CSV table of C-alpha atoms and ligand atoms in Angstrom, one decimal:
chain,number,residue,atom,x,y,z
A,1,MET,CA,-80.5,50.8,123.7
A,2,SER,CA,-82.4,50.2,126.9
A,3,GLN,CA,-82.4,47.4,129.3
A,4,ILE,CA,-85.8,45.8,129.8
A,5,ILE,CA,-86.8,45.5,133.5
A,6,ASP,CA,-88.2,41.9,133.8
A,7,GLY,CA,-90.8,42.0,136.5
A,8,LYS,CA,-91.8,38.5,135.8
A,9,LEU,CA,-88.3,37.2,136.5
A,10,VAL,CA,-87.9,39.3,139.7
A,11,ALA,CA,-91.3,38.3,141.0
A,12,SER,CA,-90.6,34.6,140.3
A,13,HIS,CA,-87.4,34.9,142.4
A,14,ILE,CA,-89.3,36.5,145.3
A,15,ARG,CA,-92.1,33.8,145.1
A,16,LYS,CA,-89.5,31.0,145.2
A,17,GLU,CA,-87.9,32.5,148.3
A,18,LEU,CA,-91.4,32.9,149.9
A,19,LYS,CA,-92.2,29.3,149.1
A,20,ASN,CA,-89.0,28.1,150.8
A,21,GLU,CA,-89.6,30.3,153.8
A,22,ALA,CA,-93.2,29.1,154.1
A,23,GLU,CA,-92.0,25.5,154.1
A,24,SER,CA,-89.5,26.2,156.9
A,25,LEU,CA,-92.1,28.0,158.9
A,26,LEU,CA,-94.6,25.2,158.5
A,27,LYS,CA,-92.1,22.8,159.9
A,28,LEU,CA,-91.3,25.2,162.8
A,29,THR,CA,-94.9,26.2,163.7
A,30,GLY,CA,-97.2,23.7,162.1
A,31,LYS,CA,-99.0,26.7,160.6
A,32,LYS,CA,-99.3,28.5,157.2
A,33,PRO,CA,-99.6,32.3,156.5
A,34,GLY,CA,-103.3,32.9,155.5
A,35,LEU,CA,-104.7,35.5,153.2
A,36,VAL,CA,-108.4,36.3,152.6
A,37,ALA,CA,-109.4,38.1,149.4
A,38,ILE,CA,-112.9,39.6,149.6
A,39,LEU,CA,-114.7,40.3,146.3
A,40,VAL,CA,-117.9,42.3,146.4
A,41,GLY,CA,-119.9,42.2,143.2
A,42,ASP,CA,-119.2,41.0,139.7
A,43,ASN,CA,-116.5,43.4,138.3
A,44,SER,CA,-114.8,41.1,135.8
A,45,ALA,CA,-111.3,42.6,136.2
A,46,SER,CA,-111.6,42.3,140.0
A,47,LYS,CA,-112.6,38.6,139.7
A,48,ILE,CA,-109.4,37.9,137.6
A,49,TYR,CA,-107.2,39.8,140.1
A,50,VAL,CA,-108.7,38.0,143.1
A,51,ASN,CA,-108.3,34.6,141.4
A,52,SER,CA,-104.7,35.3,140.5
A,53,LYS,CA,-103.9,36.4,144.1
A,54,SER,CA,-105.5,33.2,145.5
A,55,LYS,CA,-103.6,31.0,143.0
A,56,ALA,CA,-100.3,32.7,143.8
A,57,CYS,CA,-101.0,32.1,147.5
A,58,ASN,CA,-101.6,28.4,147.0
A,59,GLU,CA,-98.5,28.1,144.8
A,60,VAL,CA,-96.2,29.4,147.6
A,61,GLY,CA,-97.9,27.2,150.2
A,62,PHE,CA,-100.0,29.8,152.0
A,63,HIS,CA,-103.6,29.2,153.2
A,64,SER,CA,-106.0,31.1,150.8
A,65,VAL,CA,-109.6,32.1,151.2
A,66,ILE,CA,-111.8,33.8,148.7
A,67,LYS,CA,-114.9,35.4,150.1
A,68,ILE,CA,-117.4,36.3,147.4
A,69,MET,CA,-120.3,38.7,148.3
A,70,GLU,CA,-123.2,39.9,146.2
A,71,ASN,CA,-123.3,43.2,144.4
A,72,ASP,CA,-126.0,44.5,146.7
A,73,THR,CA,-124.1,43.7,149.9
A,74,THR,CA,-124.6,46.5,152.5
A,75,GLU,CA,-121.8,48.3,154.1
A,76,GLU,CA,-122.9,46.8,157.4
A,77,ASP,CA,-122.7,43.3,156.1
A,78,LEU,CA,-119.2,43.8,154.7
A,79,LEU,CA,-118.0,45.4,158.0
A,80,LYS,CA,-119.3,42.3,159.8
A,81,VAL,CA,-117.3,40.0,157.6
A,82,ILE,CA,-114.2,42.1,158.1
A,83,LYS,CA,-114.7,42.0,161.9
A,84,GLU,CA,-114.9,38.2,161.7
A,85,PHE,CA,-111.6,37.9,159.6
A,86,ASN,CA,-109.9,40.4,162.0
A,87,ALA,CA,-110.6,37.9,164.8
A,88,ASP,CA,-109.7,34.8,162.7
A,89,ASP,CA,-106.4,33.4,163.8
A,90,ASP,CA,-105.9,31.5,160.5
A,91,ILE,CA,-105.9,34.8,158.6
A,92,ASP,CA,-102.9,37.0,158.6
A,93,GLY,CA,-103.8,39.3,155.7
A,94,ILE,CA,-107.2,40.8,154.6
A,95,LEU,CA,-107.6,42.2,151.2
A,96,VAL,CA,-110.8,43.8,150.0
A,97,GLN,CA,-110.6,44.1,146.3
A,98,LEU,CA,-111.3,47.7,145.0
A,99,PRO,CA,-113.4,49.2,143.6
A,100,LEU,CA,-116.4,48.5,145.7
A,101,PRO,CA,-120.1,49.0,144.7
A,102,GLU,CA,-121.2,52.5,145.2
A,103,GLN,CA,-123.4,51.9,148.3
A,104,ILE,CA,-120.3,51.1,150.2
A,105,ASP,CA,-117.9,53.7,151.6
A,106,GLU,CA,-114.3,52.5,150.7
A,107,ASP,CA,-112.6,54.6,153.3
A,108,LYS,CA,-114.8,53.1,156.1
A,109,ILE,CA,-114.0,49.6,154.9
A,110,ILE,CA,-110.3,50.2,154.7
A,111,GLU,CA,-110.3,51.6,158.2
A,112,ALA,CA,-112.2,48.6,159.5
A,113,ILE,CA,-109.3,46.2,158.6
A,114,SER,CA,-107.0,45.6,161.5
A,115,PRO,CA,-103.7,47.4,160.8
A,116,GLU,CA,-101.9,44.2,161.8
A,117,LYS,CA,-103.6,42.4,158.8
A,118,ASP,CA,-103.5,45.4,156.4
A,119,VAL,CA,-101.4,43.6,153.7
A,120,ASP,CA,-102.6,46.0,151.0
A,121,GLY,CA,-101.1,48.9,153.1
A,122,PHE,CA,-104.1,51.1,152.5
A,123,HIS,CA,-105.1,51.7,156.1
A,124,PRO,CA,-104.4,55.3,157.3
A,125,ILE,CA,-102.2,54.0,160.0
A,126,SER,CA,-100.1,52.1,157.5
A,127,PHE,CA,-100.0,55.1,155.2
A,128,GLY,CA,-99.1,57.5,158.1
A,129,ASN,CA,-96.2,55.2,159.1
A,130,LEU,CA,-95.0,55.1,155.5
A,131,VAL,CA,-94.9,58.9,155.3
A,132,ILE,CA,-93.0,59.3,158.5
A,133,GLY,CA,-90.5,56.5,157.5
A,134,LYS,CA,-91.6,53.9,160.1
A,135,GLU,CA,-91.7,50.2,159.4
A,136,THR,CA,-95.1,49.2,158.1
A,137,PHE,CA,-97.0,47.3,155.4
A,138,TYR,CA,-96.2,49.1,152.1
A,139,PRO,CA,-98.8,49.1,149.4
A,140,CYS,CA,-97.9,46.3,147.0
A,141,THR,CA,-97.4,48.1,143.7
A,142,PRO,CA,-95.1,50.9,145.1
A,143,PHE,CA,-93.3,48.2,147.2
A,144,GLY,CA,-92.8,46.2,143.9
A,145,ILE,CA,-91.4,49.3,142.2
A,146,MET,CA,-88.9,49.8,145.0
A,147,GLU,CA,-87.8,46.1,144.7
A,148,LEU,CA,-87.4,46.4,140.9
A,149,LEU,CA,-85.1,49.5,141.4
A,150,LYS,CA,-83.1,47.6,144.0
A,151,TYR,CA,-82.8,44.4,141.9
A,152,TYR,CA,-81.5,46.4,138.9
A,153,LYS,CA,-79.2,48.5,141.1
A,154,ILE,CA,-80.8,51.7,139.9
A,155,ASP,CA,-79.4,54.5,142.0
A,156,THR,CA,-82.1,56.8,143.4
A,157,LYS,CA,-80.0,59.0,145.7
A,158,GLY,CA,-80.2,62.6,144.6
A,159,LYS,CA,-82.0,61.6,141.4
A,160,HIS,CA,-85.0,63.5,140.2
A,161,VAL,CA,-88.0,61.2,140.2
A,162,VAL,CA,-91.1,62.4,138.5
A,163,VAL,CA,-94.3,60.6,139.4
A,164,VAL,CA,-97.2,61.1,137.0
A,165,GLY,CA,-100.4,60.3,138.9
A,166,ARG,CA,-101.5,61.0,142.5
A,167,SER,CA,-103.6,58.0,143.4
A,168,ASN,CA,-103.6,56.7,147.0
A,169,ILE,CA,-102.6,53.2,145.6
A,170,VAL,CA,-99.5,54.2,143.6
A,171,GLY,CA,-98.7,57.9,143.1
A,172,LYS,CA,-98.8,59.2,146.7
A,173,PRO,CA,-97.2,56.2,148.3
A,174,ILE,CA,-94.3,55.8,145.8
A,175,ALA,CA,-93.5,59.5,146.0
A,176,ASN,CA,-93.4,59.2,149.8
A,177,MET,CA,-91.3,56.1,149.8
A,178,LEU,CA,-88.7,57.5,147.4
A,179,VAL,CA,-88.3,60.8,149.3
A,180,GLN,CA,-87.3,59.0,152.6
A,181,LYS,CA,-83.8,59.5,153.9
A,182,LYS,CA,-82.9,55.8,153.5
A,183,ASP,CA,-80.8,53.6,151.3
A,184,GLY,CA,-82.7,52.8,148.1
A,185,ALA,CA,-84.6,56.1,148.3
A,186,ASN,CA,-83.3,59.6,149.1
A,187,ALA,CA,-84.6,61.0,145.8
A,188,ILE,CA,-85.8,64.4,144.8
A,189,VAL,CA,-89.5,63.8,144.0
A,190,THR,CA,-92.0,65.7,141.9
A,191,ILE,CA,-95.6,64.6,141.7
A,192,CYS,CA,-97.3,65.7,138.5
A,193,HIS,CA,-101.0,65.4,137.8
A,194,THR,CA,-104.0,66.5,135.8
A,195,ALA,CA,-103.8,70.1,137.0
A,196,ALA,CA,-100.3,70.5,135.3
A,197,PRO,CA,-100.7,72.8,132.3
A,198,ASP,CA,-97.9,71.0,130.6
A,199,ILE,CA,-96.9,67.5,131.8
A,200,ALA,CA,-94.0,67.3,129.5
A,201,PHE,CA,-92.3,70.3,131.2
A,202,TYR,CA,-92.0,68.0,134.3
A,203,THR,CA,-91.4,64.6,132.6
A,204,LYS,CA,-88.5,66.0,130.5
A,205,GLN,CA,-86.7,66.7,133.8
A,206,ALA,CA,-87.0,63.1,135.1
A,207,ASP,CA,-84.0,60.9,135.8
A,208,ILE,CA,-86.6,58.3,136.8
A,209,LEU,CA,-90.1,58.6,135.4
A,210,ILE,CA,-93.0,56.7,137.1
A,211,ALA,CA,-96.2,56.8,135.1
A,212,ALA,CA,-99.3,55.7,137.0
A,213,VAL,CA,-102.2,57.4,135.3
A,214,GLY,CA,-104.3,54.8,133.4
A,215,LYS,CA,-104.1,56.5,130.0
A,216,ALA,CA,-102.7,54.5,127.1
A,217,ASN,CA,-99.5,55.8,125.6
A,218,LEU,CA,-99.7,59.1,127.4
A,219,ILE,CA,-95.9,59.4,127.7
A,220,THR,CA,-94.3,59.8,124.3
A,221,LYS,CA,-90.6,59.9,123.2
A,222,ASP,CA,-90.5,63.7,123.0
A,223,MET,CA,-91.5,63.9,126.7
A,224,VAL,CA,-88.4,62.2,128.1
A,225,LYS,CA,-84.7,62.8,128.2
A,226,ASP,CA,-82.0,60.5,127.0
A,227,GLY,CA,-81.0,57.8,129.6
A,228,VAL,CA,-84.2,58.1,131.6
A,229,VAL,CA,-85.4,55.1,133.7
A,230,VAL,CA,-89.0,54.4,132.9
A,231,ILE,CA,-91.4,52.6,135.3
A,232,ASP,CA,-94.8,52.1,133.7
A,233,VAL,CA,-97.6,51.2,136.1
A,234,GLY,CA,-100.5,51.6,133.6
A,235,ILE,CA,-102.7,48.7,132.6
A,236,ASN,CA,-104.9,49.8,129.7
A,237,ARG,CA,-107.0,47.8,127.3
A,238,ILE,CA,-106.9,49.1,123.7
A,239,GLU,CA,-108.6,47.8,120.6
A,240,ASP,CA,-106.6,45.4,118.6
A,241,SER,CA,-108.2,43.6,115.6
A,242,ASN,CA,-105.1,41.3,115.3
A,243,SER,CA,-105.8,39.8,118.7
A,244,ALA,CA,-108.4,37.0,119.1
A,245,LYS,CA,-109.7,38.9,122.2
A,246,GLY,CA,-110.1,42.1,120.2
A,247,TYR,CA,-107.9,44.1,122.5
A,248,LYS,CA,-104.4,44.3,123.9
A,249,VAL,CA,-103.0,45.5,127.2
A,250,VAL,CA,-100.7,48.5,127.1
A,251,GLY,CA,-99.2,50.8,129.7
A,252,ASP,CA,-99.2,54.6,130.1
A,253,VAL,CA,-95.9,54.8,128.1
A,254,ASP,CA,-95.4,54.5,124.3
A,255,PHE,CA,-93.0,51.6,124.9
A,256,GLU,CA,-91.7,51.0,121.4
A,257,ASN,CA,-90.5,54.6,120.9
A,258,VAL,CA,-89.6,55.6,124.5
A,259,LYS,CA,-87.4,52.5,124.8
A,260,GLU,CA,-85.0,54.0,122.3
A,261,LYS,CA,-84.2,56.8,124.7
A,262,ALA,CA,-84.5,55.0,128.0
A,263,SER,CA,-81.6,53.4,129.9
A,264,PHE,CA,-84.1,51.0,131.7
A,265,ILE,CA,-87.8,50.5,131.0
A,266,THR,CA,-90.6,48.2,132.3
A,267,PRO,CA,-92.8,46.5,129.7
A,268,VAL,CA,-96.5,46.1,130.0
A,269,PRO,CA,-97.4,43.4,130.6
A,270,GLY,CA,-94.5,41.7,132.5
A,271,GLY,CA,-93.0,44.8,134.3
A,272,VAL,CA,-94.6,46.1,137.4
A,273,GLY,CA,-97.7,44.0,137.3
A,274,PRO,CA,-96.2,40.6,138.4
A,275,MET,CA,-94.5,42.4,141.3
A,276,THR,CA,-97.8,43.5,142.9
A,277,ILE,CA,-98.8,40.0,143.8
A,278,ALA,CA,-95.3,39.0,144.9
A,279,MET,CA,-95.3,41.9,147.4
A,280,LEU,CA,-98.8,41.0,148.6
A,281,LEU,CA,-97.4,37.6,149.5
A,282,THR,CA,-94.4,39.2,151.1
A,283,ASN,CA,-96.6,41.3,153.3
A,284,THR,CA,-98.7,38.3,154.2
A,285,LEU,CA,-95.6,36.4,155.3
A,286,LYS,CA,-94.5,39.4,157.3
A,287,SER,CA,-97.8,39.6,159.1
A,288,PHE,CA,-97.7,35.9,159.9
A,289,LYS,CA,-94.1,36.3,161.3
A,290,GLN,CA,-95.2,39.3,163.4
A,291,LYS,CA,-98.1,37.3,164.8
A,292,MET,CA,-95.8,34.3,165.7
A,293,ASN,CA,-93.1,36.6,167.0
A,294,ILE,CA,-90.5,35.3,164.5
A,295,LYS,CA,-87.8,37.7,163.3
B,301,GUN,N1,-107.7,47.4,143.0
B,301,GUN,C1,-106.7,47.7,142.1
B,301,GUN,N2,-105.5,47.5,142.7
B,301,GUN,C2,-105.8,47.0,143.9
B,301,GUN,C3,-104.9,46.5,145.0
B,301,GUN,O1,-103.7,46.6,144.9
B,301,GUN,N3,-105.6,46.1,146.1
B,301,GUN,C4,-106.9,46.0,146.2
B,301,GUN,N4,-107.4,45.6,147.3
B,301,GUN,N5,-107.7,46.4,145.2
B,301,GUN,C5,-107.1,46.9,144.1
């Protein structure tokens, strides 16, 4: 029997703490941490994400701005908007929701965000600091995974972590965070990806398996060993005629069967997902405190 890792619960604890801290800081400084979420175009999933981020901001007492831009926005226009928010003292965090329309170079946009306001942790300076083990803004999903492992007291030292997926948002940063010579990390890390002739060869060796691919039910029971800790980052829509919406959301892991072998496992939804927003708020508060010179 496995223990279910309840990301919703952990995220709600974090949000409560942030709310309390924001209240104290408001009394102390008369100011609120501020986050702007920039949405370019009409990607429906992105709209939902941006609205959830803004709602979460308001709930913990932060200042929240949503900047909506047309689908045909030029790179130059977006760069101009970022420059304005870089200079805006009411804004501590700038988030440009990805993906962007194809006429815009994502790397250029990420690099235009001031590293002091890079609450997504996507800027090459943030990422470089992460790799060399320096204090920085950690990307929110990997940061959330680290917090879940800590909350459930899952030991990572000397454990074999197998990460499936090599994205800049999850796979690469989580692998680099877990390999650091630090408490809560110090793991032996393998990154496994589409070029692997046999993914199961690697996943079967995992003490901790992190699946971040975006392929529904890719990880099956026969691909893991007994007692494995499973962290499922996938968010995939699959057809479901029993649901009014006509679909349901599942992860990269065949949850029902894999949970019989796992010691711990994250569900989808309700596992890693809620942590991403909680860590975005955490980063925004950190940025605010850095600006105000508060420890
Ligand atoms: N698109 C998918 N995930 C993310 C995220 O964490 N941040 C941003 N900015 N865009 C995303």
